[in-house]
Tab-separated table of C-alpha atoms in Angstrom:
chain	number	residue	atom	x	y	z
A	1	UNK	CA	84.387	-3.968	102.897
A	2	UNK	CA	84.393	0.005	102.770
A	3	UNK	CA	86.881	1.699	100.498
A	4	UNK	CA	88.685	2.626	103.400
A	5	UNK	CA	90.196	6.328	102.344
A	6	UNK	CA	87.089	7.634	100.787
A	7	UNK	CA	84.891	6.500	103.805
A	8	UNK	CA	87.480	8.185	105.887
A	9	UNK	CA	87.760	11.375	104.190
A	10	UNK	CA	83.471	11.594	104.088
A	11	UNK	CA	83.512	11.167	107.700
A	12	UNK	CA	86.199	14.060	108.449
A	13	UNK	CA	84.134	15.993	105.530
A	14	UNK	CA	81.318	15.476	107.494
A	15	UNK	CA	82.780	16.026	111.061
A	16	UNK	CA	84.438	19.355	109.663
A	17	UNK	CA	82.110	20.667	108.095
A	18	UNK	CA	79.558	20.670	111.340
A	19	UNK	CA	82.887	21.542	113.890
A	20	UNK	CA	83.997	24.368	111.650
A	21	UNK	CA	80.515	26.481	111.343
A	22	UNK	CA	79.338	26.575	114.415
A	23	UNK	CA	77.519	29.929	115.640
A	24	UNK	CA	77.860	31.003	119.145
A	25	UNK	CA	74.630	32.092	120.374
A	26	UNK	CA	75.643	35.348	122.383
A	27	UNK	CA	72.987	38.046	123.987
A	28	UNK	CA	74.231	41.036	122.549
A	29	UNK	CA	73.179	44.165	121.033
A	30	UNK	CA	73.811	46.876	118.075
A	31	UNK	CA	76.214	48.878	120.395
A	32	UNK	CA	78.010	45.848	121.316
A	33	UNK	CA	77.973	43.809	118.062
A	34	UNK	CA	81.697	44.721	117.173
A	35	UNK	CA	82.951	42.698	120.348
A	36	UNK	CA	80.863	39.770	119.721
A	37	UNK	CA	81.280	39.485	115.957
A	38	UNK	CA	85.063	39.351	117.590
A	39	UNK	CA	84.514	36.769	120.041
A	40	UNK	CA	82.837	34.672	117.392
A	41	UNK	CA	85.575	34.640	115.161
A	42	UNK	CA	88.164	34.152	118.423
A	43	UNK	CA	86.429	31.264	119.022
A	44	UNK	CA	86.084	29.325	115.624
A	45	UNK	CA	89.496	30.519	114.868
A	46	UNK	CA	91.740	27.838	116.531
A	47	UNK	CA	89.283	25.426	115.416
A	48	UNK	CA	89.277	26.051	111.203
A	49	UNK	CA	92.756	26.184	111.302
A	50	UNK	CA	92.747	22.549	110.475
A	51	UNK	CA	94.107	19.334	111.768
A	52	UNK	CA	94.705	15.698	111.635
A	53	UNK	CA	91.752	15.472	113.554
A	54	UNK	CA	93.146	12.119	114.867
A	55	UNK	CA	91.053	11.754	118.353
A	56	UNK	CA	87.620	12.438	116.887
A	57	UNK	CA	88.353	10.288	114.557
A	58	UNK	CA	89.075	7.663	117.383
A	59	UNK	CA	86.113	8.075	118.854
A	60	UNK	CA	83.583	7.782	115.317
A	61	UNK	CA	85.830	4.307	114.334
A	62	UNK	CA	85.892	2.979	117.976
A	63	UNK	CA	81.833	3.336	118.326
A	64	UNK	CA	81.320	2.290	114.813
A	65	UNK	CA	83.822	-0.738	115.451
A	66	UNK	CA	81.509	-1.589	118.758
A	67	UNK	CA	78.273	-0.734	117.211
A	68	UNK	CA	77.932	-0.004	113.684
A	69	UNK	CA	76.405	3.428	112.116
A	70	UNK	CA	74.202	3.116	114.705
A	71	UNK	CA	77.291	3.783	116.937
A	72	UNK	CA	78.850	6.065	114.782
A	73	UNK	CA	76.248	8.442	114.741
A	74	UNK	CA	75.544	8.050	118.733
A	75	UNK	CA	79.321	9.326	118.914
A	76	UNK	CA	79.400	12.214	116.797
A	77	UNK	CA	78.950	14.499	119.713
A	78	UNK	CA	81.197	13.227	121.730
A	79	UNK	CA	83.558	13.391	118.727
A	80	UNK	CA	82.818	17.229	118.387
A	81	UNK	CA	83.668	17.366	122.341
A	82	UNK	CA	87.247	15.681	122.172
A	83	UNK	CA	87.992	17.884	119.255
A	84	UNK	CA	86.795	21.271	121.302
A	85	UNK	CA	88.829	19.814	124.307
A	86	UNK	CA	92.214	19.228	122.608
A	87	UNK	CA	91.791	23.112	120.583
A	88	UNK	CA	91.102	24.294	123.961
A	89	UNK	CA	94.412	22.494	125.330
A	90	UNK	CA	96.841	23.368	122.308
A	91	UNK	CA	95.322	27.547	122.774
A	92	UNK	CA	96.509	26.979	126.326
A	93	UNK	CA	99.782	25.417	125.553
A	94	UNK	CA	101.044	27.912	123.210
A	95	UNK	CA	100.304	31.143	125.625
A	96	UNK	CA	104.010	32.380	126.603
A	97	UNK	CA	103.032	31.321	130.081
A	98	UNK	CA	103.293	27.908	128.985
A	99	UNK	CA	105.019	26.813	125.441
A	100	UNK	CA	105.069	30.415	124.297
A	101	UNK	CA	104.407	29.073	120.383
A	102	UNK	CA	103.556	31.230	117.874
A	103	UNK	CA	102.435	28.370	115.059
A	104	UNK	CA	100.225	26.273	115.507
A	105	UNK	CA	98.867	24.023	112.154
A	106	UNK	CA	100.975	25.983	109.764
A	107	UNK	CA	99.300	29.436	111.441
A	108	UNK	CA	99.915	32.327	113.769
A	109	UNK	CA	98.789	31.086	117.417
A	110	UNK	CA	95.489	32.424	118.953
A	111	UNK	CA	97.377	34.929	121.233
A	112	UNK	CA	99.357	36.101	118.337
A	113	UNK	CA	96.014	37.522	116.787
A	114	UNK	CA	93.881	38.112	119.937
A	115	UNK	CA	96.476	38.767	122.462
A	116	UNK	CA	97.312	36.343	125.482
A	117	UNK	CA	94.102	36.934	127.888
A	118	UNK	CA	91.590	36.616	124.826
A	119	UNK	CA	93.335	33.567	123.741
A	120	UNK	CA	92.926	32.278	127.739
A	121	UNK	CA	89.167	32.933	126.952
A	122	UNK	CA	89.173	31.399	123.720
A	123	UNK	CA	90.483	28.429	125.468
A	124	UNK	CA	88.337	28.289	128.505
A	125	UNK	CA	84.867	28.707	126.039
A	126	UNK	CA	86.394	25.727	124.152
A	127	UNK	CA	86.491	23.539	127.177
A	128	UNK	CA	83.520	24.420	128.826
A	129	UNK	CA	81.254	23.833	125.572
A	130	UNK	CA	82.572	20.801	124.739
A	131	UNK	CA	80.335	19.222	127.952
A	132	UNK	CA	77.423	20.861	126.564
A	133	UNK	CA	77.769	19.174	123.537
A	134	UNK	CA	78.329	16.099	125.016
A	135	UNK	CA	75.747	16.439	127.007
A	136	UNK	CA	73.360	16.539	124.041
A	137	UNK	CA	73.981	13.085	122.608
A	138	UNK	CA	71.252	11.131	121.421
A	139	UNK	CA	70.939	7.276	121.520
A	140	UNK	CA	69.087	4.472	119.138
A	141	UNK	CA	68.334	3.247	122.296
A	142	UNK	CA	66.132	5.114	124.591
A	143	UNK	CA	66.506	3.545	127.235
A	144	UNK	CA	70.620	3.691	127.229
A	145	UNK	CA	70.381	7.738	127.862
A	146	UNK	CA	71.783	7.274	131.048
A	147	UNK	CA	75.265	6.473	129.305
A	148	UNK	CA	75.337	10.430	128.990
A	149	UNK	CA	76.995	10.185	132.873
A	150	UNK	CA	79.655	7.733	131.445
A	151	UNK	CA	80.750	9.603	128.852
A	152	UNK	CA	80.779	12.863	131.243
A	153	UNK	CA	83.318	10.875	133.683
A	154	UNK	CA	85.805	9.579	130.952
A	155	UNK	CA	86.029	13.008	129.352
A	156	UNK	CA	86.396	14.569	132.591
A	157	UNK	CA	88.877	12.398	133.847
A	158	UNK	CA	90.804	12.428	130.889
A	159	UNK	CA	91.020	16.094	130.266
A	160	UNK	CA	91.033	16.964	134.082
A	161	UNK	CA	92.884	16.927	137.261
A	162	UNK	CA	93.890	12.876	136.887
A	163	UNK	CA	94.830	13.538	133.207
A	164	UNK	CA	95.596	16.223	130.765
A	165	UNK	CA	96.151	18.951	133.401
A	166	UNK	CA	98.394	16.365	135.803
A	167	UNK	CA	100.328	15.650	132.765
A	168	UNK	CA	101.098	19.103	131.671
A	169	UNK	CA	101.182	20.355	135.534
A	170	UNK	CA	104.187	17.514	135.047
A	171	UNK	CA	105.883	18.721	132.451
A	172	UNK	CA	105.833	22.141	133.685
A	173	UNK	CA	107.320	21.064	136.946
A	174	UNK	CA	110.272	18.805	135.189
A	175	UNK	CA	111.275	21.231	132.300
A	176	UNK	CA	114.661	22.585	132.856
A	177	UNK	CA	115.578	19.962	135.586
A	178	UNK	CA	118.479	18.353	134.181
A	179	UNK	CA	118.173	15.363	137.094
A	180	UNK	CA	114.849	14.046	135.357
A	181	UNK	CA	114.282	10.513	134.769
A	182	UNK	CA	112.811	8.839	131.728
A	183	UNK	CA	109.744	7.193	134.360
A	184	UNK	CA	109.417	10.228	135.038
A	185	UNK	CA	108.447	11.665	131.277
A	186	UNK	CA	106.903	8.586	130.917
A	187	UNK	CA	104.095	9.638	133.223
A	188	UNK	CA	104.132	13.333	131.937
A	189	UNK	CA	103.257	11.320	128.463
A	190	UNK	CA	100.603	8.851	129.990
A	191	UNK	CA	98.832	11.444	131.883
A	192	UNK	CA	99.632	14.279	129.096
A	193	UNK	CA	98.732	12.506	125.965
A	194	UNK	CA	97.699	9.347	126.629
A	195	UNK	CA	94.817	9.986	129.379
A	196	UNK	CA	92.640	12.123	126.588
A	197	UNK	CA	93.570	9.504	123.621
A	198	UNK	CA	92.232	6.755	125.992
A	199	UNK	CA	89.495	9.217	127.004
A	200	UNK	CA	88.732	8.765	122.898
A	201	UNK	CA	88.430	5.551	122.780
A	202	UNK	CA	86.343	4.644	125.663
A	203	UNK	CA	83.888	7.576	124.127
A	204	UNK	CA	83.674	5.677	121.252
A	205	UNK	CA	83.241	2.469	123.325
A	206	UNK	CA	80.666	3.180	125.135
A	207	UNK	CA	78.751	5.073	122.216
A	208	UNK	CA	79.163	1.976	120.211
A	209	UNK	CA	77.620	-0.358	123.135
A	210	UNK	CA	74.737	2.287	124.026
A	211	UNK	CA	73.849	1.616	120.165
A	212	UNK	CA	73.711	-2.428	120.692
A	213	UNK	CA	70.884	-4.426	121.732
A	214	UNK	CA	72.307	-6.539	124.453
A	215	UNK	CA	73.056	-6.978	128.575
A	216	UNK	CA	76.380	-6.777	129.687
A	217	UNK	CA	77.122	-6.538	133.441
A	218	UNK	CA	78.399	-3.800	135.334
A	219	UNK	CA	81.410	-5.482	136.407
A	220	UNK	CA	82.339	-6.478	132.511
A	221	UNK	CA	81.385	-3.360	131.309
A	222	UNK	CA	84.057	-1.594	133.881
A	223	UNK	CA	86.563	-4.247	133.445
A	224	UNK	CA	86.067	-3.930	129.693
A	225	UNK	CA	86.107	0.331	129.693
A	226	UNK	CA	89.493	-0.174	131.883
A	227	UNK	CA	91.289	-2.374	129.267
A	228	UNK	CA	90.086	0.152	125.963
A	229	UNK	CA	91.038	2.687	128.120
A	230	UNK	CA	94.455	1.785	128.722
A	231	UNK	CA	94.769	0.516	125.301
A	232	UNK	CA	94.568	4.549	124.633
A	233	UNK	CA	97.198	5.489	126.705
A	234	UNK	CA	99.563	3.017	125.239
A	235	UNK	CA	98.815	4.762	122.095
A	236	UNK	CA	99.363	8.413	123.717
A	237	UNK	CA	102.750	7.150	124.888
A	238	UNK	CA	103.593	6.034	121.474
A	239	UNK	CA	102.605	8.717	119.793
A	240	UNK	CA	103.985	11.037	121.800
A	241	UNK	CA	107.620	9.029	121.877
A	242	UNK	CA	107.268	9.347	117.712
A	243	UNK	CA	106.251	13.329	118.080
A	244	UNK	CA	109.260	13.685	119.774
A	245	UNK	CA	111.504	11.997	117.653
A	246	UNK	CA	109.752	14.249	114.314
A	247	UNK	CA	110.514	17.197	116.441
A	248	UNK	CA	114.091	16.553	116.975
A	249	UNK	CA	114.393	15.094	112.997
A	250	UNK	CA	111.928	17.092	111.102
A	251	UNK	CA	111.545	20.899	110.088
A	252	UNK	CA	108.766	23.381	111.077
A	253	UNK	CA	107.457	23.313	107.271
A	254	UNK	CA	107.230	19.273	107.480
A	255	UNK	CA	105.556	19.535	111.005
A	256	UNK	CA	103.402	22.813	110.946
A	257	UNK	CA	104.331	23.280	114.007
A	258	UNK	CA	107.819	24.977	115.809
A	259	UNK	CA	110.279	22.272	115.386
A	260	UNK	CA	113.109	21.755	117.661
A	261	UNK	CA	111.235	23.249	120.435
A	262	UNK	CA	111.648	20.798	123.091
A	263	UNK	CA	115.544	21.298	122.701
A	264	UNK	CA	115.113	25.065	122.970
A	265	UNK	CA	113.033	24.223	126.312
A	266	UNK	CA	115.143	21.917	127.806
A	267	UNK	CA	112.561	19.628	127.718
A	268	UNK	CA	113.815	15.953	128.772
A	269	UNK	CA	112.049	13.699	125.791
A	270	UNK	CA	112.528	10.247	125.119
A	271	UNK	CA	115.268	10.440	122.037
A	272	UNK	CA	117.177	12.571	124.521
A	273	UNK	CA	117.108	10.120	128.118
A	274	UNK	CA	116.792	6.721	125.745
A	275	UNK	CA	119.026	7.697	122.901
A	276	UNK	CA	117.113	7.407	119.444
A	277	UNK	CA	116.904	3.563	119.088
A	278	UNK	CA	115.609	2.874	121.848
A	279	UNK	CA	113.137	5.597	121.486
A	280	UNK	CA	111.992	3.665	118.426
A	281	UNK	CA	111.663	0.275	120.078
A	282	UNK	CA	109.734	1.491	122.891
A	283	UNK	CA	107.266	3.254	120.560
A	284	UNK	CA	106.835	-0.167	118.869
A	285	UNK	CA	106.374	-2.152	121.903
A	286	UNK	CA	103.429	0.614	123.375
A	287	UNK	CA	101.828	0.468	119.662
A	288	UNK	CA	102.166	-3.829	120.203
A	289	UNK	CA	100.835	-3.228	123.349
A	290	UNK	CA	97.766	-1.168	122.511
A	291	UNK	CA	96.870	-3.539	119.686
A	292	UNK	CA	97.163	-6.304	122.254
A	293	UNK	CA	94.637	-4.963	124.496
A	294	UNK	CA	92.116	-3.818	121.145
A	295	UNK	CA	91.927	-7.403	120.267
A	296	UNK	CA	91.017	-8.850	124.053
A	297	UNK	CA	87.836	-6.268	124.188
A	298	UNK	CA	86.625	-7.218	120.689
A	299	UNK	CA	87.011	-11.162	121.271
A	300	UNK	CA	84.141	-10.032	124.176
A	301	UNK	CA	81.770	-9.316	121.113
A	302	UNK	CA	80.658	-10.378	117.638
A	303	UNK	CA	82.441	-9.587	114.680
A	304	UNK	CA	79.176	-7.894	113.556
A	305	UNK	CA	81.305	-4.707	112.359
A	306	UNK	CA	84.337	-5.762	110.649
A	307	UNK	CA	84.481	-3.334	108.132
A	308	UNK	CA	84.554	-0.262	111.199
A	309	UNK	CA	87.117	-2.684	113.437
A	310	UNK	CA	89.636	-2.569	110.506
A	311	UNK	CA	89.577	0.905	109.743
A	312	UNK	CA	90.010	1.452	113.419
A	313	UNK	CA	92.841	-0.567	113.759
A	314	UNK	CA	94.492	0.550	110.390
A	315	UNK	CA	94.047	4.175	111.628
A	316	UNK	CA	95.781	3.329	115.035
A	317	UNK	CA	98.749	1.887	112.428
A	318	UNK	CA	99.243	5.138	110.487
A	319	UNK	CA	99.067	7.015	112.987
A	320	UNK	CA	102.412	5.556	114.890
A	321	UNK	CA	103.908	5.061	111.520
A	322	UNK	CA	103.822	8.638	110.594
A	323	UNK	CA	106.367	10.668	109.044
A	324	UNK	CA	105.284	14.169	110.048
């Protein structure tokens, strides 16, 4: 069995240090080297401002759980794409035409250094090279390349019009309405959250599978993608249920983040429709629920990768017990 921290905290080592000092590669020239030397550092800025780094992470254990370091290391660029999709989404979120944050991860928010439309390019570079990167994975497997269109779709759909952007388009539309229902939120949080964290692990699925040496049929494979992909959103829902509760408990120091933000907004969160224990036991059931669905994909496989399925599943733990 791995030592389970210290294989954790090599593979974040690993992931940062290759998210975290990367180059753009920009035509420019000497009279215009000032503005790109500035766009360089715009860009890497949101991203080496640290981070749990909790949906890459998702998407190395998830592939490694499915298909070993073989998987793992087919996923690392879709890893580097999740991460470059949620900095892109978090730059967007704290403009003042949406959240109007100025910390983010313990640190002045893009637009507070760069100034709002910068920080709206920042964000739009993010997104639009994270499907270049993923479109440069490599598989064990040569003849599994054409899981590079799979992976395009799940990203896509998570991040895009069905997901991410419905979710906040959502949240946008409810905050402030006092008549809001907790179904409602609970969609803002599937489609908000939950669409890219199941977006993570069905990465990670699929990379994990690509790395594997066997058939599976195309009906399985989309029946099995469906289940790990709602497994995810169980665990957005969760997790976004707990984040709300730290933000109504915990202080801005504890969270690096604004605390107490969603009360300022008027935002209608789960503590607030539910009351607080309630809020609690629905986070539990989602994060039963989620574990539920893990354990009907894997019993589909071998338990070739043990040591990868535990860490997966004991990272899925801490992160809807967390304290901050």
């Amino acid at each position: 069995m791995l030592k389970n921290s210290a294989h954790i905290e090599n593979l974040l080592n690993e992931f940062n240090h290759v998210l975290e000092n990367y180059n753009l590669k920009l035509e420019t020239n000497p009279a215009s080297s000032d503005i790109s030397n500035e766009i360089s550092k715009a860009y890497m800025y949101p991203l080496q401002a640290g981070g749990k780094r909790i949906r890459p992470l998702l998407v190395l254990l998830t592939a490694g759980a499915f298909g070993g370091k073989d998987g793992l290391k087919t996923a690392f660029k879709a890893a580097l794409a999740v991460e470059k999709i949620h900095t892109y989404s978090l730059v967007h979120d704290d403009l003042p035409c949406m959240d109007n944050d100025d910390l983010r991860r313990g640190k002045p928010t893009t637009h507070k250094i760069y100034g709002d439309a910068k920080a709206l390019l920042v964000g739009d570079a993010l997104l639009t090279q994270a499907f270049a990167v993923l479109a440069e994975t490599q598989y064990s497997n040569v003849q599994n390349q054409h899981y590079t269109a799979y992976l395009i779709q799940a990203l896509a759909k998570g991040a895009g019009a069905e997901g991410m952007v419905w979710g906040q388009w959502l949240d946008i539309s409810l905050t402030g309405n006092k008549k809001v229902v907790w179904e409602q939120m609970e969609l803002v949080h599937r489609n908000k959250t939950g669409k890219m964290l199941g977006a993570c692990l069905e990465l990670g699925f699929i990379c994990g599978l690509s790395a594997q040496k066997l058939e599976i049929n195309p009906a399985q494979f989309l029946e099995l993608r469906s289940l790990i992909h709602e497994a995810g959103i169980s665990i957005g829902l969760a997790f976004q249920i707990i984040d709300d509760i730290l933000d109504m408990t915990k202080s801005s120091a504890e969270l690096g983040k604004t605390a107490g933000k969603d009360e300022t907004q008027e935002k209608m969160t789960a503590p607030h429709l539910l009351g607080m224990e309630e809020a609690v036991s629905l986070a539990a059931s989602q994060t039963e629920s989620a574990l539920s669905m893990l354990d009907k994909v894997f019993e589909s496989f071998s338990n070739e990768f043990l040591e990868y399925k535990s860490l997966l599943i004991e990272q899925i733990k801490m992160l809807l017990q967390r304290s901050h």
